[in-house]
Amino acid sequence: MDPTLIGQGLLSGFLFGGVYSLMAVGLTLIFGVMRVVNFAHGDMMVWGMYLAWMLSVRAGIDPYVGFVVCAVALFLLGLVVQRGLVERIVDAPHEMQILLMLGVALVLENAALVTFGPDPARVRSPLSQATVWLGPIFVDLARLLTFGLAMALTGALWLFLARTDLGRSMRAAADNPYGARVIGTDVRKVYGAAFGVGAACVGAAGALVSPILPFQPTSGLGLSVTSFNIVIIGGMGSLPGAFVGGILVSVAESMGAVFLSPSMKELVSFGLLIAILLFRPAGLFGKTAG
Amino acid sequence: MSSGNKSTNRRAFLKSAGAAAGLTALAGFPAVLRAQAPTFKVGVVHPVTGPLAEPGQACRLGAQMAADAINAAGGIKGLGGARLELIFGDTQTKPEVGRTEAERVITQGAQMLMGSFDSGSTAAMVPVAQQRRVPFLVDIAAADPITANVAKSVREGQQKVQYVYRNFPTGSSFGRKAVQYFGEVFKEANVSPKRVVLMYCNDLFGQNNAKGFQAAHAAAKPSWEIVDVIPWPEPPQDLSTEVSRAKAAKPDIIAPITRPASAQLLLPEIRKQRLDIMGIVGPGSPGLYEAGQIAVLKEDLEYVMASTPWANFRNPRTQKVAEDYLKRSGGKTFDTNSGYSYDGMSLIADILERAKSTDPDTIVESMKKTNYANGLMQYAGPIVFDEIGDNPNAVTTMIQILGQKAVAVWPKEAALQKFVFPRPKR
Amino acid sequence: MKLLALLAVAVLVALPFVVGSYVVTVLIFIFFYAYLGQAWNIVGGYAGQLSAGHAAFVGIGGYAAALLSAHAGLSPWIGMWIGGALAALLGAVIGYLGFRFGLRGFYFVLLTVAFAEICRVVALNVDAVGGALGLYITFTGNPRQFQFQDNRAYYYVALVLMLASTALVRSIERHRFGAYLTAIRQDEGACEALGVDTLRVKMRAMILSSFLTGVGGTFYAFYLFSLQPNAVFGIPLSVEIIIRPIVGGAGTVMGPILGSFILSPLAEISRTYFAQGGWNGAHLIVYGLLLIAVVLFLPQGAYPALLRLARRRP
């Protein structure tokens, strides 16, 4: 086996892990606070990507700047979905929750199809073409940047949860919703904010990876499945878990592509998922509670 | 749980009500069928939603344009000037929906079927065509068994008549032509590359085409070797490691089989990783020539070659239709998908002209005798159907992106420009 | 009243002679998805173990029967039981891993999805089972090969599947097994405390459910004449399987049937009326909105809502 290939595979996998981490952060937040599984996660992200694309094509705004707009837009969408839909079925059986988000996913996917057409799109950003060479190994600058942004976003979210009142309320509501109500937390408002912030992360993630990942209206499902994998492996509700999980899955897939047939690299991440589910279902960073 | 009288009442009532409601809704359909002038209805079924929406929508538009042109020229004179009326179906890229849509369009009066791009839905529609005796022209679908199975069934006496015919290169013919063109192009360019890395999207089309290519290579034993075969899951999120692997095999040529999404990842990656190759020459796939792809990939697509079913742009009629298509589709190229659906519809009109009847078996007889030379795509001869029901003259053409436009470059009879190979150093 | 139930069945039996082939096809899919939904209902509805990977069982059953038919000349009428058994084997593996390791709720969901995806990727890459090209079944119309020249024969097979599975579920509901399942769904801890071997009960439910689903795979293969890994192992099929019982009411006898009779015609009507214009995808937006509406207005499912309505009448 060519050591250059292995080294390159490790590095590429590691850097691409930043992309994966970004995808997973919003999802883990929503689940961590509300115990809601957002099956429309991937489709929301696709909308973030399309919004970034529109900003780039119509207004010439680079996605590395425009992601803020996408975050705000998706925050509003998340708020609407939570207040209008999710909140109303908080007592319904689990399967209804799944059905609801599946319906939302279907609507989002086909609204994108009707609005943007079926062709795959990618956002062109001058950065997405640049590389830096360290001997025989190269570093993809766009991915390096995304990796850095993933760290920054995760860090910012961490600070938000630890230092701000709203963030602390979210953590309280996550740990003990009843107790949080007892001490006067407006749990309804907290849930709305959590879903909104989670959606904002998803929107930002979509915008930031739009120069790297080509997307179509039907890309949502694949993104959802990958994100769920990462979140479980890292630990539901854990931000460092989402970050490390993303890198781990990406490196595992990359090594799968090097040593096995690349068309089977998904087996590696699913195998990892099953192993985690069986031996440490709370995930690498999750709390091993009941 | 109690099963009192009322609940069973409701249950039974709802069951029959459900069926009745469905019936009533569909009973409305015959009213729609009251036609004015004589019309001949053709069911046109493609995936216009779902993962294959992009080619599916192109096919539908191609078919519509052909029908419009035929009707504008007076319709089917052999049927008394009957107009072609298209009843559209959407398979949603799912086989069960394909089957249901085929049934629906036939119930709404379609007497012929055309479709349906992806082999799963097409295979599901075959039994409908056979059961209800509706001649079915497959405009695009690569899996060999679609027609071969029906032919076998008729040969063995399990079915009386074959109603399914296909005007599209089969998976095996893609590979043969590609290997042939590779050799011819290298010879003409006076170079002899040795190491080819085959990279392909691991879906039905990609895998089928890749296998065909490898089989054809093994049979032809040319002077070049396939040194590595790298498939990826389609659609991929990242191809950097795959390209690194290709680079490690020290290729002279990369032979990619892609879809539009994977092409958008693959080609920039090849440039970023600085693969030092003579060129990118594909055995034939979407993603390497469409207007939308050129707009996104720009210089990364320049000099890329692909052996793909292509329109014959030397034909002035083709150029006119391509211009119309550009307008009606909002800027898309008239290519494989729209082209073969267009030709499929024109072929249906020709078959009906000679059949002079709407009886299915008479139409099938006319189909078997097809010898149609007015197709807009590049063929190796007139459109005919062999014993399996395929068109042996449906072939591919080697095209190249030159000056940000896709042009036919090989074989010489089809070429509009000379190819550039090896590609210039950057 | 039993009489009305028999009347409904009689209507369904007589229907193919009155309506056209398109309606027959729509009804075939209604019955078939009701059957698959009923099979899922056992483990997903009654036992509350939500599986979103049931497509794996359809795929295994279908591939087994198709391969045995093509390579060993084995009639699918026999092959389908073998397919069911293989699917049950996978179900036992998934069930054991999930239940033994205490996976609940969303974690179990994801375990089932992971297995289905693994099956899909393996099927895509193994040439012996057809790879991405899949398996194609020759249309012969020969009943010995589980094929029929007349669409209506398939109708009756699907109808029998639906009725038999419903009878089975009704029987389960009335026996101790059903009581255990419902109890486990409501409070598994309490059941264990009371001495119920919950692992064993859940395993039985999972094996039964996956076996029946696997048998359904044969019908799928020999009605659609092709098996592609992405279609038959993919998440969209798993979703189609579960939305009908959920909409109708998971854990009720009539839920899958009601759900199927609601959703399939709605999908058809939606596609017929909204898919003609230039807006490709509009019909699926409508369908998605309908699913959302069902969740908001019928949060326990259509059948329980119907029962409540019925009880309100004096």
Coordinates of N, CA and C in Angstrom, one line a residue, chain B residues 203-279:
Chain B
D203 N -24.1 3.1 -9.6 CA -25.5 2.9 -9.8 C -25.8 2.0 -11.0
L204 N -27.0 1.8 -11.3 CA -27.3 0.9 -12.4 C -26.6 1.2 -13.7
F205 N -26.7 2.4 -14.1 CA -26.1 2.8 -15.4 C -24.5 2.7 -15.3
G206 N -24.0 3.2 -14.2 CA -22.5 3.2 -14.1 C -22.0 1.9 -14.0
Q207 N -22.6 1.0 -13.2 CA -22.0 -0.3 -13.0 C -22.1 -1.1 -14.3
N208 N -23.3 -1.0 -15.0 CA -23.6 -1.7 -16.2 C -22.6 -1.3 -17.3
N209 N -22.4 0.0 -17.4 CA -21.4 0.5 -18.4 C -20.0 0.1 -18.1
A210 N -19.6 0.2 -16.8 CA -18.3 -0.2 -16.4 C -18.0 -1.7 -16.7
K211 N -19.0 -2.5 -16.4 CA -18.8 -3.9 -16.7 C -18.6 -4.1 -18.2
G212 N -19.5 -3.5 -19.0 CA -19.5 -3.6 -20.4 C -18.1 -3.2 -21.0
F213 N -17.6 -2.1 -20.4 CA -16.3 -1.5 -20.8 C -15.2 -2.5 -20.5
Q214 N -15.2 -3.1 -19.3 CA -14.1 -4.0 -19.0 C -14.2 -5.3 -19.8
A215 N -15.5 -5.7 -20.1 CA -15.6 -7.0 -20.9 C -15.1 -6.7 -22.3
A216 N -15.5 -5.6 -22.8 CA -15.1 -5.3 -24.2 C -13.5 -5.1 -24.3
H217 N -12.9 -4.6 -23.2 CA -11.5 -4.4 -23.2 C -10.8 -5.8 -23.1
A218 N -11.4 -6.7 -22.3 CA -10.8 -8.1 -22.2 C -10.9 -8.8 -23.6
A219 N -12.0 -8.5 -24.3 CA -12.2 -9.2 -25.6 C -11.3 -8.6 -26.6
A220 N -11.1 -7.3 -26.6 CA -10.3 -6.7 -27.7 C -8.8 -6.8 -27.5
K221 N -8.4 -6.9 -26.2 CA -7.0 -7.0 -25.9 C -6.2 -5.9 -26.5
P222 N -6.5 -4.6 -26.3 CA -5.7 -3.5 -26.9 C -4.4 -3.3 -26.2
S223 N -3.6 -2.3 -26.6 CA -2.3 -2.1 -26.1 C -2.3 -1.3 -24.8
W224 N -3.5 -0.9 -24.3 CA -3.6 -0.2 -23.0 C -4.3 -1.1 -22.0
E225 N -3.9 -0.9 -20.7 CA -4.4 -1.7 -19.6 C -5.3 -0.9 -18.7
I226 N -6.3 -1.5 -18.1 CA -7.1 -0.9 -17.1 C -6.4 -1.2 -15.8
V227 N -5.6 -0.3 -15.2 CA -4.8 -0.6 -14.1 C -5.5 -0.5 -12.7
D228 N -6.6 0.3 -12.7 CA -7.4 0.3 -11.4 C -8.8 0.6 -11.8
V229 N -9.7 0.1 -11.0 CA -11.1 0.3 -11.1 C -11.7 0.9 -9.8
I230 N -12.2 2.1 -9.9 CA -12.6 2.7 -8.6 C -14.1 3.2 -8.7
P231 N -15.0 2.4 -8.1 CA -16.3 2.8 -8.0 C -16.6 3.6 -6.8
W232 N -17.6 4.5 -6.9 CA -18.0 5.3 -5.7 C -19.5 5.2 -5.5
P233 N -20.0 5.4 -4.3 CA -21.5 5.3 -4.1 C -22.1 6.6 -4.7
E234 N -23.2 6.4 -5.4 CA -23.8 7.6 -6.0 C -25.0 8.0 -5.3
P235 N -25.3 9.3 -5.0 CA -24.4 10.4 -5.2 C -23.4 10.5 -4.1
P236 N -22.2 10.8 -4.4 CA -21.1 10.9 -3.4 C -21.1 12.2 -2.7
Q237 N -20.5 12.2 -1.5 CA -20.3 13.5 -0.9 C -18.9 14.0 -1.0
D238 N -18.0 13.1 -1.2 CA -16.6 13.4 -1.3 C -15.9 12.4 -2.2
L239 N -15.0 12.9 -3.1 CA -14.3 12.0 -3.9 C -12.8 12.2 -3.8
S240 N -12.3 12.9 -2.8 CA -10.9 13.2 -2.7 C -10.1 11.9 -2.6
T241 N -10.5 11.0 -1.7 CA -9.7 9.8 -1.5 C -9.7 8.9 -2.8
E242 N -10.9 8.9 -3.5 CA -10.9 8.1 -4.7 C -10.0 8.6 -5.7
V243 N -9.9 10.0 -5.8 CA -9.0 10.6 -6.8 C -7.5 10.3 -6.4
S244 N -7.3 10.4 -5.1 CA -5.9 10.1 -4.6 C -5.5 8.7 -5.0
R245 N -6.5 7.8 -4.8 CA -6.2 6.4 -5.2 C -5.9 6.3 -6.7
A246 N -6.7 7.0 -7.5 CA -6.4 7.0 -8.9 C -5.0 7.5 -9.2
K247 N -4.7 8.6 -8.5 CA -3.3 9.2 -8.8 C -2.2 8.2 -8.4
A248 N -2.5 7.4 -7.3 CA -1.5 6.4 -6.9 C -1.2 5.4 -8.0
A249 N -2.2 5.2 -8.9 CA -2.1 4.1 -9.9 C -1.3 4.7 -11.1
K250 N -0.8 5.9 -11.0 CA -0.1 6.5 -12.1 C -0.7 6.4 -13.5
P251 N -1.9 7.0 -13.6 CA -2.6 6.8 -14.9 C -2.1 7.7 -16.0
D252 N -2.3 7.2 -17.2 CA -2.1 8.1 -18.4 C -3.5 8.7 -18.7
I253 N -4.5 8.0 -18.5 CA -5.9 8.5 -18.8 C -6.8 8.1 -17.7
I254 N -7.7 9.0 -17.4 CA -8.8 8.7 -16.5 C -10.0 8.5 -17.3
A255 N -10.7 7.4 -17.1 CA -11.9 7.1 -17.8 C -13.1 7.1 -16.8
P256 N -13.8 8.2 -16.8 CA -14.9 8.3 -15.8 C -16.3 8.0 -16.3
I257 N -17.1 7.4 -15.5 CA -18.5 7.2 -15.8 C -19.2 7.9 -14.6
T258 N -19.9 9.0 -14.9 CA -20.4 9.9 -13.9 C -21.9 10.1 -14.0
R259 N -22.4 10.8 -13.0 CA -23.7 11.5 -13.1 C -23.4 12.9 -12.9
P260 N -24.3 13.8 -13.2 CA -24.0 15.3 -13.1 C -23.4 15.6 -11.7
A261 N -24.0 15.1 -10.6 CA -23.5 15.5 -9.3 C -22.1 15.0 -9.1
S262 N -21.8 13.8 -9.4 CA -20.5 13.3 -9.1 C -19.5 13.9 -10.1
A263 N -19.9 14.3 -11.3 CA -18.9 15.0 -12.2 C -18.5 16.3 -11.6
Q264 N -19.5 17.0 -10.9 CA -19.1 18.2 -10.3 C -18.1 18.1 -9.2
L265 N -18.0 16.9 -8.6 CA -17.0 16.7 -7.6 C -15.7 16.2 -8.2
L266 N -15.9 15.3 -9.2 CA -14.7 14.6 -9.7 C -13.7 15.4 -10.4
L267 N -14.3 16.2 -11.4 CA -13.4 17.0 -12.3 C -12.5 18.0 -11.5
P268 N -13.1 18.8 -10.7 CA -12.2 19.8 -9.9 C -11.2 19.0 -9.1
E269 N -11.6 17.9 -8.5 CA -10.7 17.1 -7.7 C -9.5 16.7 -8.5
I270 N -9.7 16.2 -9.7 CA -8.6 15.8 -10.6 C -7.7 16.9 -10.8
R271 N -8.2 18.1 -11.0 CA -7.3 19.3 -11.2 C -6.6 19.6 -9.9
K272 N -7.3 19.6 -8.8 CA -6.7 20.1 -7.5 C -5.6 19.1 -7.1
Q273 N -5.7 17.8 -7.4 CA -4.7 16.9 -7.0 C -3.6 16.8 -8.1
R274 N -3.7 17.6 -9.1 CA -2.6 17.7 -10.1 C -2.3 16.4 -10.7
L275 N -3.3 15.7 -11.2 CA -3.1 14.5 -11.9 C -2.4 14.8 -13.3
D276 N -1.3 14.2 -13.5 CA -0.6 14.4 -14.8 C -1.0 13.4 -15.8
I277 N -2.0 13.7 -16.5 CA -2.6 12.7 -17.5 C -2.7 13.3 -18.9
M278 N -2.8 12.4 -19.8 CA -2.9 12.8 -21.2 C -4.3 13.3 -21.5
G279 N -5.3 12.8 -20.7 CA -6.6 13.3 -20.9 C -7.7 12.6 -20.1

